[in-house]
Coordinates of C-alpha atoms (C1' of nucleotides) in Angstrom, one line a residue:
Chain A
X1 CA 112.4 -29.2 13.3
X2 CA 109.7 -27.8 11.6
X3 CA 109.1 -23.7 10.9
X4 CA 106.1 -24.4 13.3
X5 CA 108.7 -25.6 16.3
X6 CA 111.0 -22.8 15.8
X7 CA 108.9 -20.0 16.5
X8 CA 107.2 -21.6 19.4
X9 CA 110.8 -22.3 21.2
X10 CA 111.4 -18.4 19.7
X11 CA 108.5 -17.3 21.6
X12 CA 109.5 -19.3 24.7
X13 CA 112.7 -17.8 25.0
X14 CA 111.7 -14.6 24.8
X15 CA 109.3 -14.9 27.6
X16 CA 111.6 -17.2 29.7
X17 CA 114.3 -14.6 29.4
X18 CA 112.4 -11.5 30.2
X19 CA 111.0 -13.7 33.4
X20 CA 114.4 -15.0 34.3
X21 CA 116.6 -12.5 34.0
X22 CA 114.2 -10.0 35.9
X23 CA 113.6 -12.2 39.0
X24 CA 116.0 -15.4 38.5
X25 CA 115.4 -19.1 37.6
X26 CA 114.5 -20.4 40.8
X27 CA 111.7 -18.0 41.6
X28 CA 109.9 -18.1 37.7
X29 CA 107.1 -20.6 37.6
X30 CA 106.8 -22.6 34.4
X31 CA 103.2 -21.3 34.3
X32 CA 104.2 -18.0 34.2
X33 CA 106.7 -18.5 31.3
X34 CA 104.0 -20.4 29.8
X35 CA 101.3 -17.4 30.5
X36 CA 104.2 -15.0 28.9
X37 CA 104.7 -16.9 26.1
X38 CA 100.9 -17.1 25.5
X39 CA 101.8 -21.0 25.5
X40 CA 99.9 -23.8 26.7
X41 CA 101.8 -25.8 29.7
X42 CA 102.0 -28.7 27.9
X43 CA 103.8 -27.4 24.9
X44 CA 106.4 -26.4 27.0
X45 CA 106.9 -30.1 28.5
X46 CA 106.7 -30.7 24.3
X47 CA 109.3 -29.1 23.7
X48 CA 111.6 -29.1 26.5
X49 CA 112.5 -32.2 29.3
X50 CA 112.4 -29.9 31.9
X51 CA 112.2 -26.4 33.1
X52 CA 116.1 -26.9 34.1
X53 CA 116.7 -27.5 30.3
X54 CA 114.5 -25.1 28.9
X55 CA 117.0 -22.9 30.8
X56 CA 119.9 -24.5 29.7
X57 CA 118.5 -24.1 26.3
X58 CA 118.2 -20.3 25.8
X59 CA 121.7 -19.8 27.8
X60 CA 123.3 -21.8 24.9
X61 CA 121.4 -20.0 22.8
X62 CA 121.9 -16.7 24.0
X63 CA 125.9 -16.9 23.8
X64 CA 125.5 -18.4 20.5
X65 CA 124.3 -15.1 19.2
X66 CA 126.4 -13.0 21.1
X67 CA 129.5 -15.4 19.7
X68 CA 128.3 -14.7 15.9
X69 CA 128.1 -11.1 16.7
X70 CA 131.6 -11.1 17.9
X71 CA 133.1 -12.6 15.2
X72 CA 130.9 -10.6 12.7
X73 CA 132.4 -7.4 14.3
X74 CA 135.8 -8.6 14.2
X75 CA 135.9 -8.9 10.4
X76 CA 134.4 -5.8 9.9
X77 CA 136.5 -3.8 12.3
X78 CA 139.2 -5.0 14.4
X79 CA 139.6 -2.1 16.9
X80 CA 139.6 -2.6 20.2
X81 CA 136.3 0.2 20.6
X82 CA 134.7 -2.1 18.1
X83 CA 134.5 -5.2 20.4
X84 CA 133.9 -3.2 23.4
X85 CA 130.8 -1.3 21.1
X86 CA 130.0 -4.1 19.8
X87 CA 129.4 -6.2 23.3
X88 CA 127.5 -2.9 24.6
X89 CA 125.1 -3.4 21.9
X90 CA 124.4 -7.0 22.5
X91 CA 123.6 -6.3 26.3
X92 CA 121.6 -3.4 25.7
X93 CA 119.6 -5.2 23.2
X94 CA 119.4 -8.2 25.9
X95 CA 119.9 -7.0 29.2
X96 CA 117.7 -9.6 30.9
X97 CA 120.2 -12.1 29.6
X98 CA 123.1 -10.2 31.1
X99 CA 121.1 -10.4 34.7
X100 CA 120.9 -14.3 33.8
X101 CA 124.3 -14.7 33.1
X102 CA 125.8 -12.8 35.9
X103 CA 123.4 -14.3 38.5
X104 CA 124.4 -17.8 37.2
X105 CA 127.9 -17.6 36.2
X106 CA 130.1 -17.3 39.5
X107 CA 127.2 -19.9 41.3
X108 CA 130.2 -22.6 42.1
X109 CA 128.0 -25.9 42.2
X110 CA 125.4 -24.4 40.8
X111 CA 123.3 -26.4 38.4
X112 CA 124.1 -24.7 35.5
X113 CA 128.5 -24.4 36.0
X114 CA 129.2 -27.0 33.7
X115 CA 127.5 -25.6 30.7
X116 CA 128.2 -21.9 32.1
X117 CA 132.4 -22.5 32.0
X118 CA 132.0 -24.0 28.7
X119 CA 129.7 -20.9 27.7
X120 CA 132.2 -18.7 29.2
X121 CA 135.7 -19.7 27.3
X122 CA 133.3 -19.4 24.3
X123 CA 133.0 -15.8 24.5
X124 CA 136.8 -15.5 26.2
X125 CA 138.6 -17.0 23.7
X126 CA 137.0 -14.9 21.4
X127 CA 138.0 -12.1 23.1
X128 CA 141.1 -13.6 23.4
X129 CA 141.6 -14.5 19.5
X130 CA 140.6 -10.4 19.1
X131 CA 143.3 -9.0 21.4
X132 CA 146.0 -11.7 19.9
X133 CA 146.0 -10.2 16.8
X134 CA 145.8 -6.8 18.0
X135 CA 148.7 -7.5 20.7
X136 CA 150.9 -9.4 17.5
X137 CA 150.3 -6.3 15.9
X138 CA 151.6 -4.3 18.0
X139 CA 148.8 -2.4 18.5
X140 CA 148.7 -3.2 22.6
X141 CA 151.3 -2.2 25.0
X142 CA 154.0 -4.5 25.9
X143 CA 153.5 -6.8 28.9
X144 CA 150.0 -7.2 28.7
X145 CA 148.8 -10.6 29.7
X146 CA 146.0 -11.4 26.3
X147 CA 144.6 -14.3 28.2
X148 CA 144.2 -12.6 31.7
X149 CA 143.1 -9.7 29.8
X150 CA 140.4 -11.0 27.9
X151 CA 138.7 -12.8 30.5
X152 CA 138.8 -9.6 32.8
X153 CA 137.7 -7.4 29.6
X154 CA 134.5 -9.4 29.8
X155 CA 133.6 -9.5 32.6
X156 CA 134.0 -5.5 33.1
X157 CA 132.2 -5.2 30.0
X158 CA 129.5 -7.4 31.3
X159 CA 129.2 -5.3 35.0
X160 CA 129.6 -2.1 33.2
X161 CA 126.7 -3.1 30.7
X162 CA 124.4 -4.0 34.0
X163 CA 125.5 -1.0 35.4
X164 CA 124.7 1.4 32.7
X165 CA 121.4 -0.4 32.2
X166 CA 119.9 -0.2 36.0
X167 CA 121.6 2.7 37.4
X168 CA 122.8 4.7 34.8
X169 CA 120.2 4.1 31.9
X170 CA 120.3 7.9 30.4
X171 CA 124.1 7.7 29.4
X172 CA 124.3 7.0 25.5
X173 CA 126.0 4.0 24.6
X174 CA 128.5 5.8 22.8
X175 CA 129.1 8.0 26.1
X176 CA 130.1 4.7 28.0
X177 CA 132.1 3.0 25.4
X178 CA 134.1 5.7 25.8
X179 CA 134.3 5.7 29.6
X180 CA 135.1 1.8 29.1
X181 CA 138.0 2.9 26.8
X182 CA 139.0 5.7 28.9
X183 CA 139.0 3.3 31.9
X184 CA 140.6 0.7 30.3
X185 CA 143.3 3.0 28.8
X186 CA 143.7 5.9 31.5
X187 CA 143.5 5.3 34.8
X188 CA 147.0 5.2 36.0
X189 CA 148.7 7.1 37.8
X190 CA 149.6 11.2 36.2
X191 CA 152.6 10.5 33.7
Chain B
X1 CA 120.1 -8.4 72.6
X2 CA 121.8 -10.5 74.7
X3 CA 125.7 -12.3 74.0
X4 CA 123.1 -16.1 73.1
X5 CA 121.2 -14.3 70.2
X6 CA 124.3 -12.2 69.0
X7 CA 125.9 -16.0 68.8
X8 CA 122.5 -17.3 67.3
X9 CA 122.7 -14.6 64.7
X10 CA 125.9 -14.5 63.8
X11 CA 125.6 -18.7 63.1
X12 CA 122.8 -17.7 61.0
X13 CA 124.4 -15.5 59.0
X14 CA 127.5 -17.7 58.4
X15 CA 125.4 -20.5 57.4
X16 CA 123.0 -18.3 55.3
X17 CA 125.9 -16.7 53.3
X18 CA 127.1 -20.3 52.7
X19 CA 123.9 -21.4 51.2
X20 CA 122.2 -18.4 49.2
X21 CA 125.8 -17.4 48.2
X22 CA 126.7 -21.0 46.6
X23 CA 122.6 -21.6 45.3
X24 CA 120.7 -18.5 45.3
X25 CA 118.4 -17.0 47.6
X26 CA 115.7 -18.5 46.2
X27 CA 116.9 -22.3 46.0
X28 CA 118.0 -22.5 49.6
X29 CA 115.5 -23.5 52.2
X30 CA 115.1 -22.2 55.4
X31 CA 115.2 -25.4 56.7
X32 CA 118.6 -26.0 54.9
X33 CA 119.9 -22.9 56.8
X34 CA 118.3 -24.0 60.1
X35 CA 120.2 -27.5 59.5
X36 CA 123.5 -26.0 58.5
X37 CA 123.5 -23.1 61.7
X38 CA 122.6 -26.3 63.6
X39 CA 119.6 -24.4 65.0
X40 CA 115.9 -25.4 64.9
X41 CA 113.6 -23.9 61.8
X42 CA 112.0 -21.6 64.7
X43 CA 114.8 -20.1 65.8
X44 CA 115.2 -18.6 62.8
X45 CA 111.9 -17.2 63.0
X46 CA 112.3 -15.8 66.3
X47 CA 115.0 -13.8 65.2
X48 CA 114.2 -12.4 61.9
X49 CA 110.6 -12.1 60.6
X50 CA 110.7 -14.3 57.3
X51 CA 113.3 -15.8 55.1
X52 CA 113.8 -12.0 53.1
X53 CA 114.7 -10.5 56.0
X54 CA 117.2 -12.8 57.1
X55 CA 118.8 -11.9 53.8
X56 CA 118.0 -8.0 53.6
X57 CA 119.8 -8.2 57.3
X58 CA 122.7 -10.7 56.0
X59 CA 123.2 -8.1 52.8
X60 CA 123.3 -4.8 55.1
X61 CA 125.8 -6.7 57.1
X62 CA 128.3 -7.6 54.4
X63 CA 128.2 -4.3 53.3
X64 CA 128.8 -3.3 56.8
X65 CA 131.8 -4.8 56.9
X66 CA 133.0 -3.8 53.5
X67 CA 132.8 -0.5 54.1
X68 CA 134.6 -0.5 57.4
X69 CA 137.5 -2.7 55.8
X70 CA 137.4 0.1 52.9
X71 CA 137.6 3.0 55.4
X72 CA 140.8 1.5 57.7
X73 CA 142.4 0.8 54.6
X74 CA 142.2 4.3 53.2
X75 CA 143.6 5.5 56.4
X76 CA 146.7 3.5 56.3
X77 CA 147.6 3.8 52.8
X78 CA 145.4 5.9 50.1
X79 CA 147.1 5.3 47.2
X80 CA 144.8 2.9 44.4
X81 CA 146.6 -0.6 44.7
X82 CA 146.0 -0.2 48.2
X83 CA 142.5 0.1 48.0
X84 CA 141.7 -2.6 45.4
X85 CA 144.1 -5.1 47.6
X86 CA 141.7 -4.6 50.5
X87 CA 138.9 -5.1 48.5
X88 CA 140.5 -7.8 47.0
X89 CA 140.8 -9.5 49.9
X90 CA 137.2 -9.2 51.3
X91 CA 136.3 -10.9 48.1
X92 CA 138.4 -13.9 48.9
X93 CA 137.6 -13.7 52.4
X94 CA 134.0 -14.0 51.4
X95 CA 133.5 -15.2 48.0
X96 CA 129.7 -15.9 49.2
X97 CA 129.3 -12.3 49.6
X98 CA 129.9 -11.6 46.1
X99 CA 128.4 -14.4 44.3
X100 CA 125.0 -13.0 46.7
X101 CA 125.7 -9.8 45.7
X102 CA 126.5 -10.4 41.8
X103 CA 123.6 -11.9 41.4
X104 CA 121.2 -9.9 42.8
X105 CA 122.4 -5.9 42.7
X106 CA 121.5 -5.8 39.0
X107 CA 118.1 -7.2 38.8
X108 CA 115.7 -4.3 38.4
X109 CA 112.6 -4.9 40.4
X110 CA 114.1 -7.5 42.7
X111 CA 112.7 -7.6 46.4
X112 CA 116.1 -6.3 47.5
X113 CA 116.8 -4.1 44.7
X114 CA 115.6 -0.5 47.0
X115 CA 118.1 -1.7 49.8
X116 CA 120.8 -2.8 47.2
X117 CA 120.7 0.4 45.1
X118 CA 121.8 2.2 48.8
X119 CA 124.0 -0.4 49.5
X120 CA 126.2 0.1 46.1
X121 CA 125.9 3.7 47.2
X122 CA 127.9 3.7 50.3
X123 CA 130.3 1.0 48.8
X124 CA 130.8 3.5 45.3
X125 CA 130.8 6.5 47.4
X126 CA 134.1 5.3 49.7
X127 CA 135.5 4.2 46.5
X128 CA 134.3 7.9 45.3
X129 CA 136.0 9.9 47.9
X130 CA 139.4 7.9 47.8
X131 CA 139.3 8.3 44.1
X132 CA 138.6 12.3 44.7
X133 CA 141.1 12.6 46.9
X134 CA 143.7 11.3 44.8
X135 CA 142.0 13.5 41.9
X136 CA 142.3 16.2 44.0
X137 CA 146.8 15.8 44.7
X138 CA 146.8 15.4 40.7
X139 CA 147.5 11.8 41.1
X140 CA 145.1 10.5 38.6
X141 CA 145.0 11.6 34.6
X142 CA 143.3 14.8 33.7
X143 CA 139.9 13.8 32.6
X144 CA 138.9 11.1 34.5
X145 CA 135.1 11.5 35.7
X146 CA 135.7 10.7 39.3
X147 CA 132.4 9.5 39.6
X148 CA 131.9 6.8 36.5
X149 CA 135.3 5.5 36.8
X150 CA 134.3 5.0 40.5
X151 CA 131.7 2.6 40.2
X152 CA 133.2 1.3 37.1
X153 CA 135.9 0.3 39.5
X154 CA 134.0 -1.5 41.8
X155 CA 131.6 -3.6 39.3
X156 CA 135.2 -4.4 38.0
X157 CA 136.7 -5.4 40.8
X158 CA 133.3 -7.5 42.0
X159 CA 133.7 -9.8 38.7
X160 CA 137.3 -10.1 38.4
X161 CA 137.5 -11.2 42.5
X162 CA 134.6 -13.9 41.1
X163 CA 136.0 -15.2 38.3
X164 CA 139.5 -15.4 40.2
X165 CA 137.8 -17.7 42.9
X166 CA 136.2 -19.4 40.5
X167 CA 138.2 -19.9 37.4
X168 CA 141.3 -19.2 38.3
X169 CA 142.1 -19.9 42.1
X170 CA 145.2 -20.9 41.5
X171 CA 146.4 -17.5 40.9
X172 CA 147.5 -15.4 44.1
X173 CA 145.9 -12.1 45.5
X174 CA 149.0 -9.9 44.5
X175 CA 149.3 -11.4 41.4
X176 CA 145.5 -10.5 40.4
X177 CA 145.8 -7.1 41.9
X178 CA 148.5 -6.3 39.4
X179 CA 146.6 -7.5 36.5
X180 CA 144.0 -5.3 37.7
X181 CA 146.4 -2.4 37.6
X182 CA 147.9 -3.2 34.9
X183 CA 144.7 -3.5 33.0
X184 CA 143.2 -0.4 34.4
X185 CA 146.5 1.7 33.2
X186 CA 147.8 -0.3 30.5
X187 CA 145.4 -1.6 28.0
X188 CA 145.2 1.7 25.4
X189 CA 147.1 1.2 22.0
X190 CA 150.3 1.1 22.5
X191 CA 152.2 4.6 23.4
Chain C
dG1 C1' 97.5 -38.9 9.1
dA2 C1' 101.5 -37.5 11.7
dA3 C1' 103.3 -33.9 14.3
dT4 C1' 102.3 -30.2 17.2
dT5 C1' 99.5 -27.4 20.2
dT6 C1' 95.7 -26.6 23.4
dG7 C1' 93.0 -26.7 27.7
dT8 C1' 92.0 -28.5 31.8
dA9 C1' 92.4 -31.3 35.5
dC10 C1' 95.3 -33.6 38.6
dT11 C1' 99.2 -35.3 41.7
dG12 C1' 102.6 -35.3 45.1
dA13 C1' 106.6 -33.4 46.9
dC14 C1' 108.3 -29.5 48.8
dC15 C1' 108.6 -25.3 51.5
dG16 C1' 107.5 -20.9 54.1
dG17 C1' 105.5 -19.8 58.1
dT18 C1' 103.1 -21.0 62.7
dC19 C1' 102.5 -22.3 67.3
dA20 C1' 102.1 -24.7 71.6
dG21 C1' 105.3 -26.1 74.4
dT22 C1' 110.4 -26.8 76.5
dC23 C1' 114.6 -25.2 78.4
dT24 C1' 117.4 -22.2 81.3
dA25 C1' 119.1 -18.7 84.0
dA26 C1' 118.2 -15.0 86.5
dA27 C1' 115.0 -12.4 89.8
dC28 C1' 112.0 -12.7 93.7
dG29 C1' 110.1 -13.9 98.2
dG30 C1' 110.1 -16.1 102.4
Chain D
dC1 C1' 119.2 -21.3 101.2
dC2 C1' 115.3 -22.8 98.5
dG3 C1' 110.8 -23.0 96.1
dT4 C1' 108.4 -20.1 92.6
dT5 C1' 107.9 -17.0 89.0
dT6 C1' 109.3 -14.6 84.9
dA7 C1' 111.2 -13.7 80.5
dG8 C1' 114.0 -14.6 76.8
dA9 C1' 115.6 -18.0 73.6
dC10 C1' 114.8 -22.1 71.3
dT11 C1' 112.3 -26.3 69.5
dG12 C1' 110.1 -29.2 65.9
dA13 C1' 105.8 -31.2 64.4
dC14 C1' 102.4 -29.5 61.6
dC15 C1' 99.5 -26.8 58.2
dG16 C1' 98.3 -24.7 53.9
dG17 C1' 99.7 -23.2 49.7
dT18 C1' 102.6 -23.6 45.6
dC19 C1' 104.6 -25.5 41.8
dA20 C1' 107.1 -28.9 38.6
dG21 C1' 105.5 -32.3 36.1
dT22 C1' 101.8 -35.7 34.2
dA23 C1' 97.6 -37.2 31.6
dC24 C1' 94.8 -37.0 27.9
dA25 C1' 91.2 -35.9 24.6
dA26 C1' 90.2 -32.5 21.3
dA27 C1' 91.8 -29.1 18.0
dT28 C1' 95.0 -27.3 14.7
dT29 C1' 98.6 -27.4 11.3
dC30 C1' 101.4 -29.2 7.8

DNA sequence: GAATTTGTACTGACCGGTCAGTCTAAACGG
DNA sequence: CCGTTTAGACTGACCGGTCAGTACAAATTC
């Protein structure tokens, strides 16, 4: 694939995920992506079988960044706030791909569920692989469940991103990291 | 309205959530709801005035009824694990609902996003004023920020419902609701 | 000169919305 | 009682626009 390809399917995922995250798959016309992209039709249908594809595309693309930032952050600091900062910063920096995902994930027979569950345990067992080592370390209470955890983690992480994003976006990310820890960490009952 | 379009609606709305819930608002067709309702395409048009409305309407009424579940239930027990049982169980009760809701609250200039955004209100404000009130008897940590942790809580509680339908049905209603409890008081370094 | 991109024009399936007409049960009049 | 009218609910064929995907000749890039 030459330099040439690469920045054309660059381009196309940018516009594609700006489009689809703000108003879904379904309602984004390939024109459109095409118009964003400053892209001629064709190329698209060059570069991709389908629209479906194109989509499938920048999802597996998408996690794959998010994956290598996980496991970049891990060997540089393996504290729990450093995952959770860590993932903040990847949805902030892509929150249309966070709309994507979240609109997409849960769809049960939904076109994309294959790829998505595969997608998913990706980034879990990532998560999970993190919390491992903390838990073996000693460094998590007894009695917590590292798979059930993880998977949860990430998901929260993922609503509380959205959240922040459309509702809440004047809170600092540092301000709700340290809600998410609080959260996570303090809301029992008084001991 | 008389008892016939009550029935009307109410076959509409089953067969709508159904639909947009598993595929998306925007990949269902009307005349796929009209077939599913087992109602002719008109009908639908003589009872709501396009295709967004029918879903605006279907929306306010899920919420509707999530907010009446979450107000009996604070009556009868206010302590936390009753409150995230009973929503527990409107998720599993309609999964649809969520998957709907999931993937559109969070998309910023969505066609439903003015109704959403009020919609998340009441929902986050119930879970707000149980949360208070438990503030209030000293029953939750000092520091908690009633109000982030409240919609925290209910983003949290949206996925986790999800991914338990969809990744993990196996797993029982009680069983989740302690992982959520146990996550949301346990998951600090250890003590 | 091979690979890639462009621009434009086109096709055909699909889909939201319309509308003239049907059905039915209740109200009315004799 | 019984024919007639009325009104609300429902029907489904149809229309017009939209959009994924195709075609292809010319231009650009490597």
């Amino acid at each position: 694939m030459s330099a040439r390809t690469t920045a054309t399917k660059q381009k196309l995922f940018d516009a594609a995920l700006k489009l689809v995250g703000e108003r879904g798959a379904a309602s984004v016309t390939v024109d459109e992506i095409a118009a964003e992209a400053g892209v001629a039709k064709g190329t698209i249908y060059y570069n991709f079988a389908s629209k479906d594809a194109l989509v499938e595309a920048l999802l597996r693309h998408g996690v794959e960044i998010l994956a290598g930032r996980l496991r970049s952050a891990e060997s540089a600091d393996d504290s729990l706030e450093a995952l959770v900062d860590e993932m903040l910063g990847f949805w902030a920096e892509y929150p249309a791909f966070g709309q994507l995902l979240v609109s997409e994930l849960w769809r049960t027979p939904g076109q994309w569920h294959g790829t998505l569950s595969l997608l998913r345990d990706d980034i879990v067992s990532i998560v999970r692989g993190h919390m491992k080592r903390l838990s073996d370390a000693g460094r998590l209470p007894d009695g917590v469940e590292v798979g059930t955890a993880s998977a949860a983690l990430f998901g929260t992480l993922l609503v509380i991103a959205l959240d922040w994003q459309v509702f809440q976006p004047e809170r600092s990310r540092a301000e709700v990291r340290d809600s998410v820890m609080h959260l996570v960490r303090g809301l029992g009952p008084a001991r």
